[in-house]
Amino acid sequence: MKKKILLIHTGGTISMSEDEQTGAVTPGAKNPLVTSPLIVDPNLTIDSHELFNLPSPHITPKHMLKLASFIDEVVSEKNYDGVVITHGTDTLEETAFFLDLTVQTNVPIVLTGAMRSSNEIGSDGPYNLLSSIKVAASDEAINKGVLVVLNDEIHTAKNVTKTHTSNIATFQSPQYGPIGIVTKRGASFHHSPVSEDKYRIHSVSKNVMLLKAFAGMDSTVFQLLKQMKVDGVIVEALGQGNLPPSTIEGVKALTDAKVPVVLVSRCFNGIAQDVYGYDGGGRQLKQLGVIFSNGLNGQKARIKLMVALESTHDSQQLQSLFFK
Ligand code: ASP
């Protein structure tokens, strides 16, 4: 039986064009992916839908929630076997992880994009799109969580990150690598994710901020965030999970006010842990009630805290969710 794949367009460079005179890359009134038909496997039926036509810096968690609800609704209504989403690469990893946490269907969901717009020489969009369709149609992609496919590699939404401003090999999974590759014949997996992390949410209403630690950082910005009454703060801490001692007063002000503070490392390999016992070290931060995250990068920890806060504010529960 023919597999049915749903193709959802959201915008990004994959659907933009370069102006020959100025060189500026912009979205047009019509997404070229919607108008130019793809040559694909005759064993597949492909329906396409344009949900947004936005550069990905314009995508917000509200758009992500709309996308997640749309996927769950339409997949169960029309029995799709897989979903492919085209998306700008700048925030693609955030949308992919949001969907990974919140979409309930277990059909393969694949996000893709392009580093070169539709009319540039060496445009990678059509190729990435075809590769993603192959992955979404593959039985092996079922129960692997949301996947990101570009440049012949298959990555998990949890581990993938954009690593280069312009190179087409920009998407990588530091420390873990891709879980599969795309060949001429189809998808070939060599690893499987070991756990699933799912939430049922109906809104995204929490204001969660992301800070990056630096040498000499002090408490000012933490105090400001407390005054702003934010719902949560992610800190990309130093090394193993430490902060300059001059931030402690500010961190304490937040944790005393029961604002969840989640620590990740600004290193892109490894996991933040409470190892160091000096002033500002991980031990002290843990004692203050700071939550240590199990290897997510800052932008994804922010997505996870926003999603988790829709169902709990309990710090023990939040801590155990961030161990996953
Ligand atoms: N700035 C673009 C976007 O994220 C980059 C891309 O799609 O590759 O929309």
mmCIF file of C-alpha atoms and ligand atoms in Angstrom:
data_model
loop_
_atom_site.group_PDB
_atom_site.id
_atom_site.type_symbol
_atom_site.label_atom_id
_atom_site.label_comp_id
_atom_site.label_asym_id
_atom_site.label_seq_id
_atom_site.Cartn_x
_atom_site.Cartn_y
_atom_site.Cartn_z
ATOM 1 C CA MET A 1 0.000 0.000 0.000
ATOM 2 C CA LYS A 2 1.192 3.523 -0.830
ATOM 3 C CA LYS A 3 2.454 5.470 2.191
ATOM 4 C CA LYS A 4 0.928 8.887 2.766
ATOM 5 C CA ILE A 5 3.293 11.679 3.748
ATOM 6 C CA LEU A 6 2.241 15.128 4.883
ATOM 7 C CA LEU A 7 4.581 17.962 3.941
ATOM 8 C CA ILE A 8 4.178 21.094 6.083
ATOM 9 C CA HIS A 9 5.908 24.306 5.053
ATOM 10 C CA THR A 10 6.769 26.948 7.648
ATOM 11 C CA GLY A 11 9.273 29.104 5.693
ATOM 12 C CA GLY A 12 13.043 29.639 6.040
ATOM 13 C CA THR A 13 15.828 29.888 3.460
ATOM 14 C CA ILE A 14 14.608 26.656 1.829
ATOM 15 C CA SER A 15 11.620 28.669 0.586
ATOM 16 C CA MET A 16 13.380 32.000 -0.062
ATOM 17 C CA SER A 17 15.181 33.402 -3.130
ATOM 18 C CA GLU A 18 18.210 35.569 -3.652
ATOM 19 C CA ASP A 19 17.780 38.933 -5.371
ATOM 20 C CA GLU A 20 20.154 38.956 -8.364
ATOM 21 C CA GLN A 21 20.890 42.695 -8.015
ATOM 22 C CA THR A 22 21.298 43.127 -4.259
ATOM 23 C CA GLY A 23 22.112 39.589 -3.124
ATOM 24 C CA ALA A 24 19.526 39.888 -0.322
ATOM 25 C CA VAL A 25 17.790 36.611 0.546
ATOM 26 C CA THR A 26 14.089 37.094 1.315
ATOM 27 C CA PRO A 27 10.774 35.228 1.295
ATOM 28 C CA GLY A 28 8.558 35.936 -1.718
ATOM 29 C CA ALA A 29 4.778 36.217 -1.809
ATOM 30 C CA LYS A 30 4.713 32.570 -2.981
ATOM 31 C CA ASN A 31 6.827 29.791 -1.479
ATOM 32 C CA PRO A 32 8.632 28.125 -4.465
ATOM 33 C CA LEU A 33 8.370 24.739 -2.718
ATOM 34 C CA VAL A 34 4.601 24.967 -2.963
ATOM 35 C CA THR A 35 4.582 25.855 -6.666
ATOM 36 C CA SER A 36 7.390 23.606 -8.018
ATOM 37 C CA PRO A 37 6.426 19.912 -7.891
ATOM 38 C CA LEU A 38 8.923 17.428 -6.451
ATOM 39 C CA ILE A 39 9.861 14.256 -8.286
ATOM 40 C CA VAL A 40 9.508 11.570 -5.660
ATOM 41 C CA ASP A 41 8.973 7.866 -5.211
ATOM 42 C CA PRO A 42 5.790 6.778 -7.085
ATOM 43 C CA ASN A 43 5.003 4.583 -4.063
ATOM 44 C CA LEU A 44 4.314 7.658 -1.972
ATOM 45 C CA THR A 45 1.375 10.028 -1.855
ATOM 46 C CA ILE A 46 2.434 13.490 -0.760
ATOM 47 C CA ASP A 47 0.027 16.147 0.449
ATOM 48 C CA SER A 48 1.418 19.553 1.197
ATOM 49 C CA HIS A 49 0.219 22.332 3.417
ATOM 50 C CA GLU A 50 1.667 25.802 3.989
ATOM 51 C CA LEU A 51 1.155 26.584 7.684
ATOM 52 C CA PHE A 52 3.466 29.640 7.819
ATOM 53 C CA ASN A 53 5.865 31.403 5.468
ATOM 54 C CA LEU A 54 8.233 32.858 8.059
ATOM 55 C CA PRO A 55 11.968 33.281 8.473
ATOM 56 C CA SER A 56 12.737 31.123 11.509
ATOM 57 C CA PRO A 57 13.845 34.057 13.733
ATOM 58 C CA HIS A 58 10.142 35.040 13.520
ATOM 59 C CA ILE A 59 8.986 31.660 14.877
ATOM 60 C CA THR A 60 7.813 31.757 18.514
ATOM 61 C CA PRO A 61 6.752 29.010 20.928
ATOM 62 C CA LYS A 62 3.148 29.886 20.023
ATOM 63 C CA HIS A 63 3.883 28.944 16.383
ATOM 64 C CA MET A 64 5.501 25.722 17.647
ATOM 65 C CA LEU A 65 2.382 24.851 19.651
ATOM 66 C CA LYS A 66 0.182 25.569 16.643
ATOM 67 C CA LEU A 67 2.367 23.268 14.545
ATOM 68 C CA ALA A 68 2.267 20.505 17.189
ATOM 69 C CA SER A 69 -1.545 20.667 17.445
ATOM 70 C CA PHE A 70 -1.904 20.749 13.668
ATOM 71 C CA ILE A 71 0.257 17.604 13.305
ATOM 72 C CA ASP A 72 -1.661 15.630 15.950
ATOM 73 C CA GLU A 73 -5.017 16.648 14.532
ATOM 74 C CA VAL A 74 -4.324 16.017 10.876
ATOM 75 C CA VAL A 75 -2.305 12.814 11.310
ATOM 76 C CA SER A 76 -5.102 11.106 13.221
ATOM 77 C CA GLU A 77 -7.826 12.522 10.972
ATOM 78 C CA LYS A 78 -6.187 11.583 7.665
ATOM 79 C CA ASN A 79 -3.984 8.631 8.704
ATOM 80 C CA TYR A 80 -0.666 9.980 7.484
ATOM 81 C CA ASP A 81 2.311 7.606 7.750
ATOM 82 C CA GLY A 82 4.879 10.358 8.205
ATOM 83 C CA VAL A 83 5.332 14.124 8.370
ATOM 84 C CA VAL A 84 8.036 16.350 6.872
ATOM 85 C CA ILE A 85 8.352 19.970 7.974
ATOM 86 C CA THR A 86 10.379 22.595 6.137
ATOM 87 C CA HIS A 87 11.708 25.267 8.495
ATOM 88 C CA GLY A 88 14.340 27.996 8.698
ATOM 89 C CA THR A 89 17.567 26.629 10.103
ATOM 90 C CA ASP A 90 18.187 29.339 12.737
ATOM 91 C CA THR A 91 15.576 28.079 15.224
ATOM 92 C CA LEU A 92 14.918 24.683 13.641
ATOM 93 C CA GLU A 93 16.420 22.812 16.609
ATOM 94 C CA GLU A 94 14.049 24.576 19.014
ATOM 95 C CA THR A 95 10.939 23.746 17.003
ATOM 96 C CA ALA A 96 12.166 20.160 16.519
ATOM 97 C CA PHE A 97 12.697 19.706 20.274
ATOM 98 C CA PHE A 98 9.371 21.364 21.123
ATOM 99 C CA LEU A 99 7.610 18.887 18.813
ATOM 100 C CA ASP A 100 9.646 16.014 20.250
ATOM 101 C CA LEU A 101 8.353 16.872 23.734
ATOM 102 C CA THR A 102 4.735 17.618 22.844
ATOM 103 C CA VAL A 103 3.499 15.797 19.717
ATOM 104 C CA GLN A 104 1.589 12.642 20.665
ATOM 105 C CA THR A 105 1.534 10.716 17.371
ATOM 106 C CA ASN A 106 4.324 8.184 16.852
ATOM 107 C CA VAL A 107 4.549 8.420 13.050
ATOM 108 C CA PRO A 108 7.970 9.691 11.893
ATOM 109 C CA ILE A 109 8.280 13.489 12.018
ATOM 110 C CA VAL A 110 11.234 14.982 10.168
ATOM 111 C CA LEU A 111 12.354 18.618 10.033
ATOM 112 C CA THR A 112 14.535 19.950 7.278
ATOM 113 C CA GLY A 113 15.765 23.234 5.834
ATOM 114 C CA ALA A 114 18.462 24.675 3.627
ATOM 115 C CA MET A 115 21.503 26.876 3.922
ATOM 116 C CA ARG A 116 21.219 28.150 0.335
ATOM 117 C CA SER A 117 18.019 29.658 -0.994
ATOM 118 C CA SER A 118 15.976 28.215 -3.861
ATOM 119 C CA ASN A 119 17.719 30.031 -6.760
ATOM 120 C CA GLU A 120 21.323 29.958 -5.481
ATOM 121 C CA ILE A 121 23.949 27.731 -7.117
ATOM 122 C CA GLY A 122 24.292 24.545 -5.076
ATOM 123 C CA SER A 123 20.925 25.102 -3.397
ATOM 124 C CA ASP A 124 20.571 22.290 -0.854
ATOM 125 C CA GLY A 125 16.816 22.627 -0.265
ATOM 126 C CA PRO A 126 15.313 20.203 -2.816
ATOM 127 C CA TYR A 127 17.887 17.527 -1.957
ATOM 128 C CA ASN A 128 17.281 17.863 1.799
ATOM 129 C CA LEU A 129 13.554 17.736 1.196
ATOM 130 C CA LEU A 130 13.790 14.527 -0.830
ATOM 131 C CA SER A 131 16.064 12.966 1.821
ATOM 132 C CA SER A 132 13.584 13.903 4.540
ATOM 133 C CA ILE A 133 10.701 12.343 2.638
ATOM 134 C CA LYS A 134 12.714 9.109 2.365
ATOM 135 C CA VAL A 135 13.274 9.143 6.131
ATOM 136 C CA ALA A 136 9.653 9.970 6.974
ATOM 137 C CA ALA A 137 8.514 7.075 4.766
ATOM 138 C CA SER A 138 10.883 4.598 6.379
ATOM 139 C CA ASP A 139 9.534 1.986 8.845
ATOM 140 C CA GLU A 140 12.809 2.250 10.734
ATOM 141 C CA ALA A 141 12.096 5.901 11.573
ATOM 142 C CA ILE A 142 9.043 4.954 13.678
ATOM 143 C CA ASN A 143 9.504 5.511 17.445
ATOM 144 C CA LYS A 144 12.769 7.413 17.068
ATOM 145 C CA GLY A 145 11.319 10.741 18.200
ATOM 146 C CA VAL A 146 11.369 13.856 16.066
ATOM 147 C CA LEU A 147 14.257 13.792 13.579
ATOM 148 C CA VAL A 148 16.264 16.447 11.753
ATOM 149 C CA VAL A 149 17.553 15.569 8.289
ATOM 150 C CA LEU A 150 19.997 17.691 6.293
ATOM 151 C CA ASN A 151 23.124 16.944 4.297
ATOM 152 C CA ASP A 152 22.517 13.149 4.242
ATOM 153 C CA GLU A 153 22.483 12.857 8.048
ATOM 154 C CA ILE A 154 19.677 11.910 10.450
ATOM 155 C CA HIS A 155 19.851 13.579 13.882
ATOM 156 C CA THR A 156 17.635 13.468 16.954
ATOM 157 C CA ALA A 157 15.805 16.669 17.878
ATOM 158 C CA LYS A 158 17.289 16.375 21.364
ATOM 159 C CA ASN A 159 20.942 16.420 20.374
ATOM 160 C CA VAL A 160 21.138 18.305 17.100
ATOM 161 C CA THR A 161 22.338 21.891 16.917
ATOM 162 C CA LYS A 162 23.203 24.426 14.241
ATOM 163 C CA THR A 163 27.004 24.755 14.363
ATOM 164 C CA HIS A 164 27.952 26.882 11.358
ATOM 165 C CA THR A 165 26.596 30.141 9.978
ATOM 166 C CA SER A 166 26.741 29.132 6.310
ATOM 167 C CA ASN A 167 28.191 25.657 5.693
ATOM 168 C CA ILE A 168 25.660 23.085 4.455
ATOM 169 C CA ALA A 169 27.061 20.593 7.014
ATOM 170 C CA THR A 170 25.912 22.925 9.787
ATOM 171 C CA PHE A 171 23.657 20.494 11.712
ATOM 172 C CA GLN A 172 25.575 18.279 14.092
ATOM 173 C CA SER A 173 24.944 16.374 17.315
ATOM 174 C CA PRO A 174 27.973 17.175 19.487
ATOM 175 C CA GLN A 175 29.195 14.210 21.556
ATOM 176 C CA TYR A 176 26.617 11.789 20.072
ATOM 177 C CA GLY A 177 26.705 12.171 16.285
ATOM 178 C CA PRO A 178 23.857 11.401 13.857
ATOM 179 C CA ILE A 179 21.706 8.294 14.472
ATOM 180 C CA GLY A 180 21.570 7.413 10.788
ATOM 181 C CA ILE A 181 22.426 8.414 7.262
ATOM 182 C CA VAL A 182 20.462 8.876 4.057
ATOM 183 C CA THR A 183 21.680 6.944 1.031
ATOM 184 C CA LYS A 184 20.415 6.739 -2.557
ATOM 185 C CA ARG A 185 18.201 3.822 -1.470
ATOM 186 C CA GLY A 186 16.752 5.351 1.662
ATOM 187 C CA ALA A 187 17.260 5.834 5.378
ATOM 188 C CA SER A 188 19.775 3.717 7.231
ATOM 189 C CA PHE A 189 19.848 3.922 11.036
ATOM 190 C CA HIS A 190 22.736 2.826 13.246
ATOM 191 C CA HIS A 191 21.473 4.011 16.661
ATOM 192 C CA SER A 192 18.165 4.418 18.508
ATOM 193 C CA PRO A 193 17.252 6.949 21.199
ATOM 194 C CA VAL A 194 17.042 5.228 24.601
ATOM 195 C CA SER A 195 14.232 7.190 26.208
ATOM 196 C CA GLU A 196 11.152 9.248 25.465
ATOM 197 C CA ASP A 197 10.172 12.479 27.191
ATOM 198 C CA LYS A 198 6.516 13.524 26.509
ATOM 199 C CA TYR A 199 4.162 16.226 27.784
ATOM 200 C CA ARG A 200 0.562 17.077 26.959
ATOM 201 C CA ILE A 201 0.199 20.849 26.835
ATOM 202 C CA HIS A 202 -2.493 23.173 25.542
ATOM 203 C CA SER A 203 -0.756 26.530 25.985
ATOM 204 C CA VAL A 204 2.725 28.049 26.156
ATOM 205 C CA SER A 205 2.388 30.942 28.524
ATOM 206 C CA LYS A 206 5.577 31.008 30.592
ATOM 207 C CA ASN A 207 8.285 33.630 30.302
ATOM 208 C CA VAL A 208 11.610 31.756 30.518
ATOM 209 C CA MET A 209 14.882 33.627 29.977
ATOM 210 C CA LEU A 210 18.259 32.340 28.808
ATOM 211 C CA LEU A 211 21.539 33.769 30.120
ATOM 212 C CA LYS A 212 25.122 32.964 29.217
ATOM 213 C CA ALA A 213 27.749 33.094 31.981
ATOM 214 C CA PHE A 214 31.059 34.900 31.438
ATOM 215 C CA ALA A 215 34.205 35.698 33.407
ATOM 216 C CA GLY A 216 33.423 38.497 35.832
ATOM 217 C CA MET A 217 29.610 38.179 35.553
ATOM 218 C CA ASP A 218 27.789 39.664 38.544
ATOM 219 C CA SER A 219 24.275 39.543 40.007
ATOM 220 C CA THR A 220 22.767 42.510 38.124
ATOM 221 C CA VAL A 221 20.939 40.603 35.428
ATOM 222 C CA PHE A 222 19.682 37.958 37.897
ATOM 223 C CA GLN A 223 18.268 40.738 40.112
ATOM 224 C CA LEU A 224 16.605 42.324 37.083
ATOM 225 C CA LEU A 225 15.023 39.015 36.128
ATOM 226 C CA LYS A 226 13.678 38.665 39.658
ATOM 227 C CA GLN A 227 12.130 42.140 39.436
ATOM 228 C CA MET A 228 10.614 41.225 36.070
ATOM 229 C CA LYS A 229 8.918 38.243 37.758
ATOM 230 C CA VAL A 230 9.985 35.825 35.034
ATOM 231 C CA ASP A 231 8.717 32.242 35.323
ATOM 232 C CA GLY A 232 12.108 30.580 34.932
ATOM 233 C CA VAL A 233 15.746 31.153 34.018
ATOM 234 C CA ILE A 234 18.217 28.973 32.130
ATOM 235 C CA VAL A 235 21.892 29.710 32.723
ATOM 236 C CA GLU A 236 24.589 28.494 30.367
ATOM 237 C CA ALA A 237 27.165 28.076 33.119
ATOM 238 C CA LEU A 238 30.918 27.695 32.933
ATOM 239 C CA GLY A 239 32.590 24.300 32.370
ATOM 240 C CA GLN A 240 31.269 21.500 34.541
ATOM 241 C CA GLY A 241 28.519 23.769 35.971
ATOM 242 C CA ASN A 242 30.009 26.724 37.869
ATOM 243 C CA LEU A 243 29.382 30.472 38.050
ATOM 244 C CA PRO A 244 31.466 33.467 39.135
ATOM 245 C CA PRO A 245 30.984 34.005 42.927
ATOM 246 C CA SER A 246 29.582 37.491 42.282
ATOM 247 C CA THR A 247 26.455 35.938 40.711
ATOM 248 C CA ILE A 248 25.504 33.958 43.824
ATOM 249 C CA GLU A 249 23.519 36.736 45.467
ATOM 250 C CA GLY A 250 21.411 37.097 42.314
ATOM 251 C CA VAL A 251 20.937 33.348 41.857
ATOM 252 C CA LYS A 252 19.847 33.095 45.506
ATOM 253 C CA ALA A 253 17.381 35.954 45.042
ATOM 254 C CA LEU A 254 15.734 33.959 42.244
ATOM 255 C CA THR A 255 15.699 30.580 43.996
ATOM 256 C CA ASP A 256 14.440 32.189 47.242
ATOM 257 C CA ALA A 257 11.581 33.649 45.196
ATOM 258 C CA LYS A 258 10.878 30.083 43.885
ATOM 259 C CA VAL A 259 11.828 30.983 40.333
ATOM 260 C CA PRO A 260 13.266 27.791 38.792
ATOM 261 C CA VAL A 261 16.886 28.270 37.714
ATOM 262 C CA VAL A 262 18.161 25.537 35.379
ATOM 263 C CA LEU A 263 21.869 25.157 34.729
ATOM 264 C CA VAL A 264 23.385 23.857 31.498
ATOM 265 C CA SER A 265 27.004 24.205 30.440
ATOM 266 C CA ARG A 266 28.208 26.678 27.846
ATOM 267 C CA CYS A 267 30.528 23.832 26.711
ATOM 268 C CA PHE A 268 28.768 22.062 23.859
ATOM 269 C CA ASN A 269 29.965 18.603 24.943
ATOM 270 C CA GLY A 270 29.294 16.999 28.321
ATOM 271 C CA ILE A 271 26.788 17.371 31.137
ATOM 272 C CA ALA A 272 26.611 20.041 33.874
ATOM 273 C CA GLN A 273 27.091 18.503 37.347
ATOM 274 C CA ASP A 274 27.634 19.665 40.926
ATOM 275 C CA VAL A 275 31.298 18.737 41.181
ATOM 276 C CA TYR A 276 33.155 21.820 42.440
ATOM 277 C CA GLY A 277 32.999 22.870 46.103
ATOM 278 C CA TYR A 278 34.454 26.394 45.822
ATOM 279 C CA ASP A 279 32.527 29.668 46.015
ATOM 280 C CA GLY A 280 30.249 29.754 42.927
ATOM 281 C CA GLY A 281 30.948 26.068 42.223
ATOM 282 C CA GLY A 282 28.282 23.514 41.328
ATOM 283 C CA ARG A 283 27.952 22.232 44.948
ATOM 284 C CA GLN A 284 26.948 25.667 46.194
ATOM 285 C CA LEU A 285 24.571 26.185 43.266
ATOM 286 C CA LYS A 286 22.889 22.838 43.920
ATOM 287 C CA GLN A 287 22.451 23.751 47.604
ATOM 288 C CA LEU A 288 20.725 26.949 46.533
ATOM 289 C CA GLY A 289 18.180 24.815 44.655
ATOM 290 C CA VAL A 290 19.563 25.257 41.141
ATOM 291 C CA ILE A 291 18.394 22.468 38.793
ATOM 292 C CA PHE A 292 21.129 20.710 36.802
ATOM 293 C CA SER A 293 20.153 19.646 33.294
ATOM 294 C CA ASN A 294 21.228 16.395 31.725
ATOM 295 C CA GLY A 295 23.146 17.620 28.684
ATOM 296 C CA LEU A 296 20.681 19.859 26.818
ATOM 297 C CA ASN A 297 21.970 23.075 25.288
ATOM 298 C CA GLY A 298 20.612 26.398 26.601
ATOM 299 C CA GLN A 299 17.987 27.001 23.935
ATOM 300 C CA LYS A 300 16.569 23.482 24.318
ATOM 301 C CA ALA A 301 16.601 23.602 28.122
ATOM 302 C CA ARG A 302 14.535 26.785 27.745
ATOM 303 C CA ILE A 303 11.992 24.986 25.541
ATOM 304 C CA LYS A 304 11.832 22.107 28.029
ATOM 305 C CA LEU A 305 11.328 24.392 31.043
ATOM 306 C CA MET A 306 8.575 26.304 29.215
ATOM 307 C CA VAL A 307 6.833 23.029 28.410
ATOM 308 C CA ALA A 308 7.345 21.495 31.890
ATOM 309 C CA LEU A 309 6.094 24.642 33.661
ATOM 310 C CA GLU A 310 2.744 24.207 31.911
ATOM 311 C CA SER A 311 2.148 21.208 34.193
ATOM 312 C CA THR A 312 4.298 21.675 37.325
ATOM 313 C CA HIS A 313 6.126 24.282 39.397
ATOM 314 C CA ASP A 314 7.364 21.753 41.940
ATOM 315 C CA SER A 315 11.151 22.001 42.106
ATOM 316 C CA GLN A 316 11.686 18.291 42.957
ATOM 317 C CA GLN A 317 9.555 17.299 40.011
ATOM 318 C CA LEU A 318 11.316 19.768 37.722
ATOM 319 C CA GLN A 319 14.685 18.421 38.859
ATOM 320 C CA SER A 320 13.658 14.846 38.053
ATOM 321 C CA LEU A 321 12.333 15.922 34.621
ATOM 322 C CA PHE A 322 15.698 17.505 33.835
ATOM 323 C CA PHE A 323 17.498 14.193 34.615
ATOM 324 C CA LYS A 324 15.799 12.648 31.557
HETATM 325 N N1 ASP B 1 17.779 32.844 8.536
HETATM 326 C C1 ASP B 1 17.193 31.703 7.891
HETATM 327 C C2 ASP B 1 16.022 31.204 8.725
HETATM 328 O O1 ASP B 1 16.262 30.585 9.727
HETATM 329 C C3 ASP B 1 18.224 30.649 7.749
HETATM 330 C C4 ASP B 1 17.787 29.376 7.094
HETATM 331 O O2 ASP B 1 16.632 29.059 6.926
HETATM 332 O O3 ASP B 1 18.707 28.617 6.755
HETATM 333 O O4 ASP B 1 14.893 31.436 8.358
#
